[in-house]
Amino acid sequence: PDATQILDLWKEVVFNLCEGVQEYYHYYICYLAQMIQDPSNKKGVAIGFKSLQGEGKGAHLQALSYVIGEDHYYSSDKMEDFFGNHAEAFPKRLLVNIDEVNGTHNYLNNIKAKITEDYCILNAKNHRPIKVRNFARVIFTMNNVNMTFDMGSEERRFVFFESNGENLKYKNKVGGWEKIVKHWKKAEHVSALY
């Protein structure tokens, strides 16, 4: 199969996460392509995905981590991993996923800074803090479809998509997401996605 056929499932999952709207899907694909092609030029925008559990939010990001290198991807649902005294989520990363964004309102100013600032502080335990480049793009994922994440009507740093629900069919298939992610980890898929 050619690269397009290899990527069909990944593209379908992402399309559905982008509300099944071609314009939104194109925007997100361009966002990812820019991250890979020009990593030092952040655009100052974070992407958010809202859906039910089991629609592929984390799975599609895991597939991206195989392209950029798993050391350059970080995902957690603990805000202290991103903004705690010795947090190391942002330095040396291209992509961070703030999963289950409940309770992030207390961190809103920190989040905005990480989205736009070119530098961040690496404050590893038992080491002197150092200033490092911040290349990380931020993606939010949330399962609570009734939750709102109000950033203000004037906010330009956040783009949110709500899944159309079509990816739930993969949750109940034999092997489900585990089988899909295993396929996405194969070298031919990683190469095609790149």
PDB file of C-alpha atoms in Angstrom:
ATOM      1  CA  PRO A   1       0.000   0.000   0.000  1.00  0.00           C
ATOM      2  CA  ASP A   2       1.098   3.570  -0.624  1.00  0.00           C
ATOM      3  CA  ALA A   3       1.495   6.195   2.117  1.00  0.00           C
ATOM      4  CA  THR A   4      -2.017   7.552   1.588  1.00  0.00           C
ATOM      5  CA  GLN A   5      -3.606   4.138   2.155  1.00  0.00           C
ATOM      6  CA  ILE A   6      -1.428   3.496   5.213  1.00  0.00           C
ATOM      7  CA  LEU A   7      -2.650   6.749   6.756  1.00  0.00           C
ATOM      8  CA  ASP A   8      -6.348   6.359   5.915  1.00  0.00           C
ATOM      9  CA  LEU A   9      -7.407   5.277   9.413  1.00  0.00           C
ATOM     10  CA  TRP A  10      -5.305   7.912  11.214  1.00  0.00           C
ATOM     11  CA  LYS A  11      -6.680  10.626   8.938  1.00  0.00           C
ATOM     12  CA  GLU A  12     -10.244   9.414   9.487  1.00  0.00           C
ATOM     13  CA  VAL A  13      -9.790   9.470  13.268  1.00  0.00           C
ATOM     14  CA  VAL A  14      -8.351  12.993  13.165  1.00  0.00           C
ATOM     15  CA  PHE A  15     -11.069  14.185  10.778  1.00  0.00           C
ATOM     16  CA  ASN A  16     -13.738  12.947  13.185  1.00  0.00           C
ATOM     17  CA  LEU A  17     -11.966  14.576  16.142  1.00  0.00           C
ATOM     18  CA  CYS A  18     -12.057  17.822  14.137  1.00  0.00           C
ATOM     19  CA  GLU A  19     -15.867  17.655  14.142  1.00  0.00           C
ATOM     20  CA  GLY A  20     -15.948  16.023  10.701  1.00  0.00           C
ATOM     21  CA  VAL A  21     -15.378  19.446   9.138  1.00  0.00           C
ATOM     22  CA  GLN A  22     -12.817  19.559   6.330  1.00  0.00           C
ATOM     23  CA  GLU A  23     -11.745  23.144   7.106  1.00  0.00           C
ATOM     24  CA  TYR A  24     -11.037  22.277  10.757  1.00  0.00           C
ATOM     25  CA  TYR A  25      -9.189  19.098   9.773  1.00  0.00           C
ATOM     26  CA  HIS A  26      -7.050  21.036   7.295  1.00  0.00           C
ATOM     27  CA  TYR A  27      -6.221  23.647   9.944  1.00  0.00           C
ATOM     28  CA  TYR A  28      -5.080  20.969  12.390  1.00  0.00           C
ATOM     29  CA  ILE A  29      -3.030  19.064   9.798  1.00  0.00           C
ATOM     30  CA  CYS A  30      -1.292  22.317   8.837  1.00  0.00           C
ATOM     31  CA  TYR A  31      -0.649  23.016  12.529  1.00  0.00           C
ATOM     32  CA  LEU A  32       1.047  19.629  12.892  1.00  0.00           C
ATOM     33  CA  ALA A  33       2.986  19.956   9.634  1.00  0.00           C
ATOM     34  CA  GLN A  34       4.307  23.349  10.710  1.00  0.00           C
ATOM     35  CA  MET A  35       5.412  21.859  14.053  1.00  0.00           C
ATOM     36  CA  ILE A  36       7.470  19.216  12.249  1.00  0.00           C
ATOM     37  CA  GLN A  37       8.766  21.353   9.367  1.00  0.00           C
ATOM     38  CA  ASP A  38       9.599  24.495  11.353  1.00  0.00           C
ATOM     39  CA  PRO A  39       9.742  23.548  15.041  1.00  0.00           C
ATOM     40  CA  SER A  40      11.488  26.727  16.226  1.00  0.00           C
ATOM     41  CA  ASN A  41       8.696  28.950  14.880  1.00  0.00           C
ATOM     42  CA  LYS A  42       5.773  28.495  17.259  1.00  0.00           C
ATOM     43  CA  LYS A  43       2.477  30.010  16.135  1.00  0.00           C
ATOM     44  CA  GLY A  44       1.200  30.779  19.634  1.00  0.00           C
ATOM     45  CA  VAL A  45      -1.963  28.690  19.354  1.00  0.00           C
ATOM     46  CA  ALA A  46      -3.062  25.693  21.402  1.00  0.00           C
ATOM     47  CA  ILE A  47      -5.491  23.082  20.121  1.00  0.00           C
ATOM     48  CA  GLY A  48      -8.184  21.478  22.254  1.00  0.00           C
ATOM     49  CA  PHE A  49     -10.123  18.271  21.626  1.00  0.00           C
ATOM     50  CA  LYS A  50     -13.334  17.461  23.452  1.00  0.00           C
ATOM     51  CA  SER A  51     -15.010  14.075  23.064  1.00  0.00           C
ATOM     52  CA  LEU A  52     -16.257  11.040  24.902  1.00  0.00           C
ATOM     53  CA  GLN A  53     -13.658   8.615  26.218  1.00  0.00           C
ATOM     54  CA  GLY A  54     -12.459   6.176  23.578  1.00  0.00           C
ATOM     55  CA  GLU A  55     -12.565   8.405  20.516  1.00  0.00           C
ATOM     56  CA  GLY A  56      -8.813   8.464  19.830  1.00  0.00           C
ATOM     57  CA  LYS A  57      -7.653  11.769  21.265  1.00  0.00           C
ATOM     58  CA  GLY A  58      -4.694  10.245  23.044  1.00  0.00           C
ATOM     59  CA  ALA A  59      -4.148   7.502  20.476  1.00  0.00           C
ATOM     60  CA  HIS A  60      -3.654   9.897  17.564  1.00  0.00           C
ATOM     61  CA  LEU A  61      -1.223  11.936  19.672  1.00  0.00           C
ATOM     62  CA  GLN A  62       0.693   8.798  20.593  1.00  0.00           C
ATOM     63  CA  ALA A  63       1.075   8.092  16.870  1.00  0.00           C
ATOM     64  CA  LEU A  64       2.545  11.579  16.458  1.00  0.00           C
ATOM     65  CA  SER A  65       5.010  10.885  19.256  1.00  0.00           C
ATOM     66  CA  TYR A  66       6.513   8.079  17.159  1.00  0.00           C
ATOM     67  CA  VAL A  67       7.190  10.634  14.406  1.00  0.00           C
ATOM     68  CA  ILE A  68       8.738  13.372  16.545  1.00  0.00           C
ATOM     69  CA  GLY A  69      10.402  10.971  18.984  1.00  0.00           C
ATOM     70  CA  GLU A  70       8.820   9.901  22.235  1.00  0.00           C
ATOM     71  CA  ASP A  71      11.283  12.061  24.209  1.00  0.00           C
ATOM     72  CA  HIS A  72       9.806  15.128  22.473  1.00  0.00           C
ATOM     73  CA  TYR A  73       6.223  14.346  23.523  1.00  0.00           C
ATOM     74  CA  TYR A  74       4.743  14.624  26.999  1.00  0.00           C
ATOM     75  CA  SER A  75       1.226  13.848  28.203  1.00  0.00           C
ATOM     76  CA  SER A  76      -0.225  14.050  31.686  1.00  0.00           C
ATOM     77  CA  ASP A  77      -3.434  14.853  33.509  1.00  0.00           C
ATOM     78  CA  LYS A  78      -1.556  16.348  36.474  1.00  0.00           C
ATOM     79  CA  MET A  79      -1.122  20.109  36.270  1.00  0.00           C
ATOM     80  CA  GLU A  80       1.907  19.992  38.589  1.00  0.00           C
ATOM     81  CA  ASP A  81       3.724  18.003  35.866  1.00  0.00           C
ATOM     82  CA  PHE A  82       3.429  21.098  33.686  1.00  0.00           C
ATOM     83  CA  PHE A  83       3.575  23.939  36.190  1.00  0.00           C
ATOM     84  CA  GLY A  84       4.986  22.559  39.454  1.00  0.00           C
ATOM     85  CA  ASN A  85       8.261  23.759  40.995  1.00  0.00           C
ATOM     86  CA  HIS A  86      10.300  21.083  39.234  1.00  0.00           C
ATOM     87  CA  ALA A  87       8.099  20.486  36.205  1.00  0.00           C
ATOM     88  CA  GLU A  88       9.936  19.283  33.121  1.00  0.00           C
ATOM     89  CA  ALA A  89       7.056  18.867  30.681  1.00  0.00           C
ATOM     90  CA  PHE A  90       7.898  21.775  28.375  1.00  0.00           C
ATOM     91  CA  PRO A  91      11.698  21.868  28.009  1.00  0.00           C
ATOM     92  CA  LYS A  92      12.983  19.694  25.157  1.00  0.00           C
ATOM     93  CA  ARG A  93       9.472  18.928  23.894  1.00  0.00           C
ATOM     94  CA  LEU A  94       7.763  19.625  20.587  1.00  0.00           C
ATOM     95  CA  LEU A  95       4.319  18.567  21.750  1.00  0.00           C
ATOM     96  CA  VAL A  96       2.646  18.440  25.150  1.00  0.00           C
ATOM     97  CA  ASN A  97      -0.815  17.125  25.887  1.00  0.00           C
ATOM     98  CA  ILE A  98      -2.611  18.511  28.904  1.00  0.00           C
ATOM     99  CA  ASP A  99      -5.081  15.686  29.374  1.00  0.00           C
ATOM    100  CA  GLU A 100      -8.363  16.034  31.260  1.00  0.00           C
ATOM    101  CA  VAL A 101      -8.137  19.798  31.580  1.00  0.00           C
ATOM    102  CA  ASN A 102     -10.486  20.012  34.587  1.00  0.00           C
ATOM    103  CA  GLY A 103      -9.165  22.546  37.057  1.00  0.00           C
ATOM    104  CA  THR A 104      -6.916  24.368  34.632  1.00  0.00           C
ATOM    105  CA  HIS A 105      -8.511  27.746  35.284  1.00  0.00           C
ATOM    106  CA  ASN A 106      -6.079  28.217  38.180  1.00  0.00           C
ATOM    107  CA  TYR A 107      -3.251  27.808  35.680  1.00  0.00           C
ATOM    108  CA  LEU A 108      -4.664  29.912  32.839  1.00  0.00           C
ATOM    109  CA  ASN A 109      -1.925  32.556  32.868  1.00  0.00           C
ATOM    110  CA  ASN A 110       0.772  29.862  33.025  1.00  0.00           C
ATOM    111  CA  ILE A 111      -0.835  28.065  30.093  1.00  0.00           C
ATOM    112  CA  LYS A 112      -1.025  31.231  28.001  1.00  0.00           C
ATOM    113  CA  ALA A 113       2.637  31.921  28.701  1.00  0.00           C
ATOM    114  CA  LYS A 114       3.736  28.442  27.658  1.00  0.00           C
ATOM    115  CA  ILE A 115       1.772  28.724  24.424  1.00  0.00           C
ATOM    116  CA  THR A 116       3.419  31.970  23.342  1.00  0.00           C
ATOM    117  CA  GLU A 117       6.761  32.369  25.120  1.00  0.00           C
ATOM    118  CA  ASP A 118       9.927  31.344  23.306  1.00  0.00           C
ATOM    119  CA  TYR A 119      11.771  30.460  26.517  1.00  0.00           C
ATOM    120  CA  CYS A 120      10.949  28.615  29.718  1.00  0.00           C
ATOM    121  CA  ILE A 121      12.802  27.737  32.889  1.00  0.00           C
ATOM    122  CA  LEU A 122      14.089  24.220  33.428  1.00  0.00           C
ATOM    123  CA  ASN A 123      14.234  23.742  37.192  1.00  0.00           C
ATOM    124  CA  ALA A 124      15.243  20.104  37.642  1.00  0.00           C
ATOM    125  CA  LYS A 125      15.626  18.912  41.222  1.00  0.00           C
ATOM    126  CA  ASN A 126      19.098  19.452  42.696  1.00  0.00           C
ATOM    127  CA  HIS A 127      20.179  21.550  39.701  1.00  0.00           C
ATOM    128  CA  ARG A 128      20.425  25.269  39.154  1.00  0.00           C
ATOM    129  CA  PRO A 129      17.476  26.589  37.091  1.00  0.00           C
ATOM    130  CA  ILE A 130      18.343  27.378  33.484  1.00  0.00           C
ATOM    131  CA  LYS A 131      16.553  29.210  30.716  1.00  0.00           C
ATOM    132  CA  VAL A 132      15.866  27.035  27.639  1.00  0.00           C
ATOM    133  CA  ARG A 133      14.019  27.417  24.354  1.00  0.00           C
ATOM    134  CA  ASN A 134      10.355  26.465  24.456  1.00  0.00           C
ATOM    135  CA  PHE A 135       9.385  24.731  21.217  1.00  0.00           C
ATOM    136  CA  ALA A 136       6.354  22.934  22.671  1.00  0.00           C
ATOM    137  CA  ARG A 137       2.961  23.079  21.041  1.00  0.00           C
ATOM    138  CA  VAL A 138       0.112  22.558  23.487  1.00  0.00           C
ATOM    139  CA  ILE A 139      -2.834  20.254  22.937  1.00  0.00           C
ATOM    140  CA  PHE A 140      -5.678  19.901  25.432  1.00  0.00           C
ATOM    141  CA  THR A 141      -7.801  16.793  25.593  1.00  0.00           C
ATOM    142  CA  MET A 142     -10.942  16.328  27.641  1.00  0.00           C
ATOM    143  CA  ASN A 143     -13.567  13.632  27.987  1.00  0.00           C
ATOM    144  CA  ASN A 144     -16.227  15.661  29.751  1.00  0.00           C
ATOM    145  CA  VAL A 145     -18.315  16.804  26.791  1.00  0.00           C
ATOM    146  CA  ASN A 146     -20.495  18.918  29.082  1.00  0.00           C
ATOM    147  CA  MET A 147     -17.509  20.896  30.308  1.00  0.00           C
ATOM    148  CA  THR A 148     -16.780  24.334  28.963  1.00  0.00           C
ATOM    149  CA  PHE A 149     -13.328  25.831  28.854  1.00  0.00           C
ATOM    150  CA  ASP A 150     -13.975  29.558  28.667  1.00  0.00           C
ATOM    151  CA  MET A 151     -10.902  31.470  27.623  1.00  0.00           C
ATOM    152  CA  GLY A 152     -12.712  34.718  26.926  1.00  0.00           C
ATOM    153  CA  SER A 153     -14.264  35.991  23.746  1.00  0.00           C
ATOM    154  CA  GLU A 154     -11.138  37.906  22.748  1.00  0.00           C
ATOM    155  CA  GLU A 155      -8.780  34.965  23.218  1.00  0.00           C
ATOM    156  CA  ARG A 156      -6.803  34.133  20.080  1.00  0.00           C
ATOM    157  CA  ARG A 157      -4.521  31.465  21.547  1.00  0.00           C
ATOM    158  CA  PHE A 158      -7.029  28.605  21.748  1.00  0.00           C
ATOM    159  CA  VAL A 159      -8.824  26.582  19.077  1.00  0.00           C
ATOM    160  CA  PHE A 160     -11.198  23.857  20.276  1.00  0.00           C
ATOM    161  CA  PHE A 161     -12.792  21.002  18.364  1.00  0.00           C
ATOM    162  CA  GLU A 162     -15.601  18.735  19.547  1.00  0.00           C
ATOM    163  CA  SER A 163     -15.595  15.237  18.064  1.00  0.00           C
ATOM    164  CA  ASN A 164     -18.510  14.144  15.906  1.00  0.00           C
ATOM    165  CA  GLY A 165     -18.612  10.803  17.782  1.00  0.00           C
ATOM    166  CA  GLU A 166     -17.836   8.601  14.776  1.00  0.00           C
ATOM    167  CA  ASN A 167     -14.656   7.207  16.356  1.00  0.00           C
ATOM    168  CA  LEU A 168     -16.593   5.403  19.080  1.00  0.00           C
ATOM    169  CA  LYS A 169     -17.020   2.509  16.646  1.00  0.00           C
ATOM    170  CA  TYR A 170     -13.324   1.651  17.131  1.00  0.00           C
ATOM    171  CA  LYS A 171     -13.654   1.443  20.908  1.00  0.00           C
ATOM    172  CA  ASN A 172     -15.870  -1.642  20.693  1.00  0.00           C
ATOM    173  CA  LYS A 173     -14.069  -3.484  17.889  1.00  0.00           C
ATOM    174  CA  VAL A 174     -12.020  -6.580  18.685  1.00  0.00           C
ATOM    175  CA  GLY A 175      -8.643  -5.296  19.817  1.00  0.00           C
ATOM    176  CA  GLY A 176      -9.975  -1.736  19.745  1.00  0.00           C
ATOM    177  CA  TRP A 177      -7.573   1.130  20.142  1.00  0.00           C
ATOM    178  CA  GLU A 178      -4.794  -1.159  21.351  1.00  0.00           C
ATOM    179  CA  LYS A 179      -4.697  -2.877  17.947  1.00  0.00           C
ATOM    180  CA  ILE A 180      -4.894   0.452  16.112  1.00  0.00           C
ATOM    181  CA  VAL A 181      -2.071   2.022  18.135  1.00  0.00           C
ATOM    182  CA  LYS A 182       0.051  -1.081  17.547  1.00  0.00           C
ATOM    183  CA  HIS A 183      -0.438  -0.556  13.800  1.00  0.00           C
ATOM    184  CA  TRP A 184       0.359   3.142  14.130  1.00  0.00           C
ATOM    185  CA  LYS A 185       3.631   2.258  15.856  1.00  0.00           C
ATOM    186  CA  LYS A 186       4.886   0.294  12.833  1.00  0.00           C
ATOM    187  CA  ALA A 187       7.762   1.858  10.916  1.00  0.00           C
ATOM    188  CA  GLU A 188       5.757   2.076   7.671  1.00  0.00           C
ATOM    189  CA  HIS A 189       3.028   4.105   9.404  1.00  0.00           C
ATOM    190  CA  VAL A 190       5.509   6.368  11.182  1.00  0.00           C
ATOM    191  CA  SER A 191       7.283   6.993   7.880  1.00  0.00           C
ATOM    192  CA  ALA A 192       4.024   7.719   6.048  1.00  0.00           C
ATOM    193  CA  LEU A 193       2.839  10.074   8.775  1.00  0.00           C
ATOM    194  CA  TYR A 194       6.119  11.961   8.647  1.00  0.00           C
TER     195      TYR A 194
END
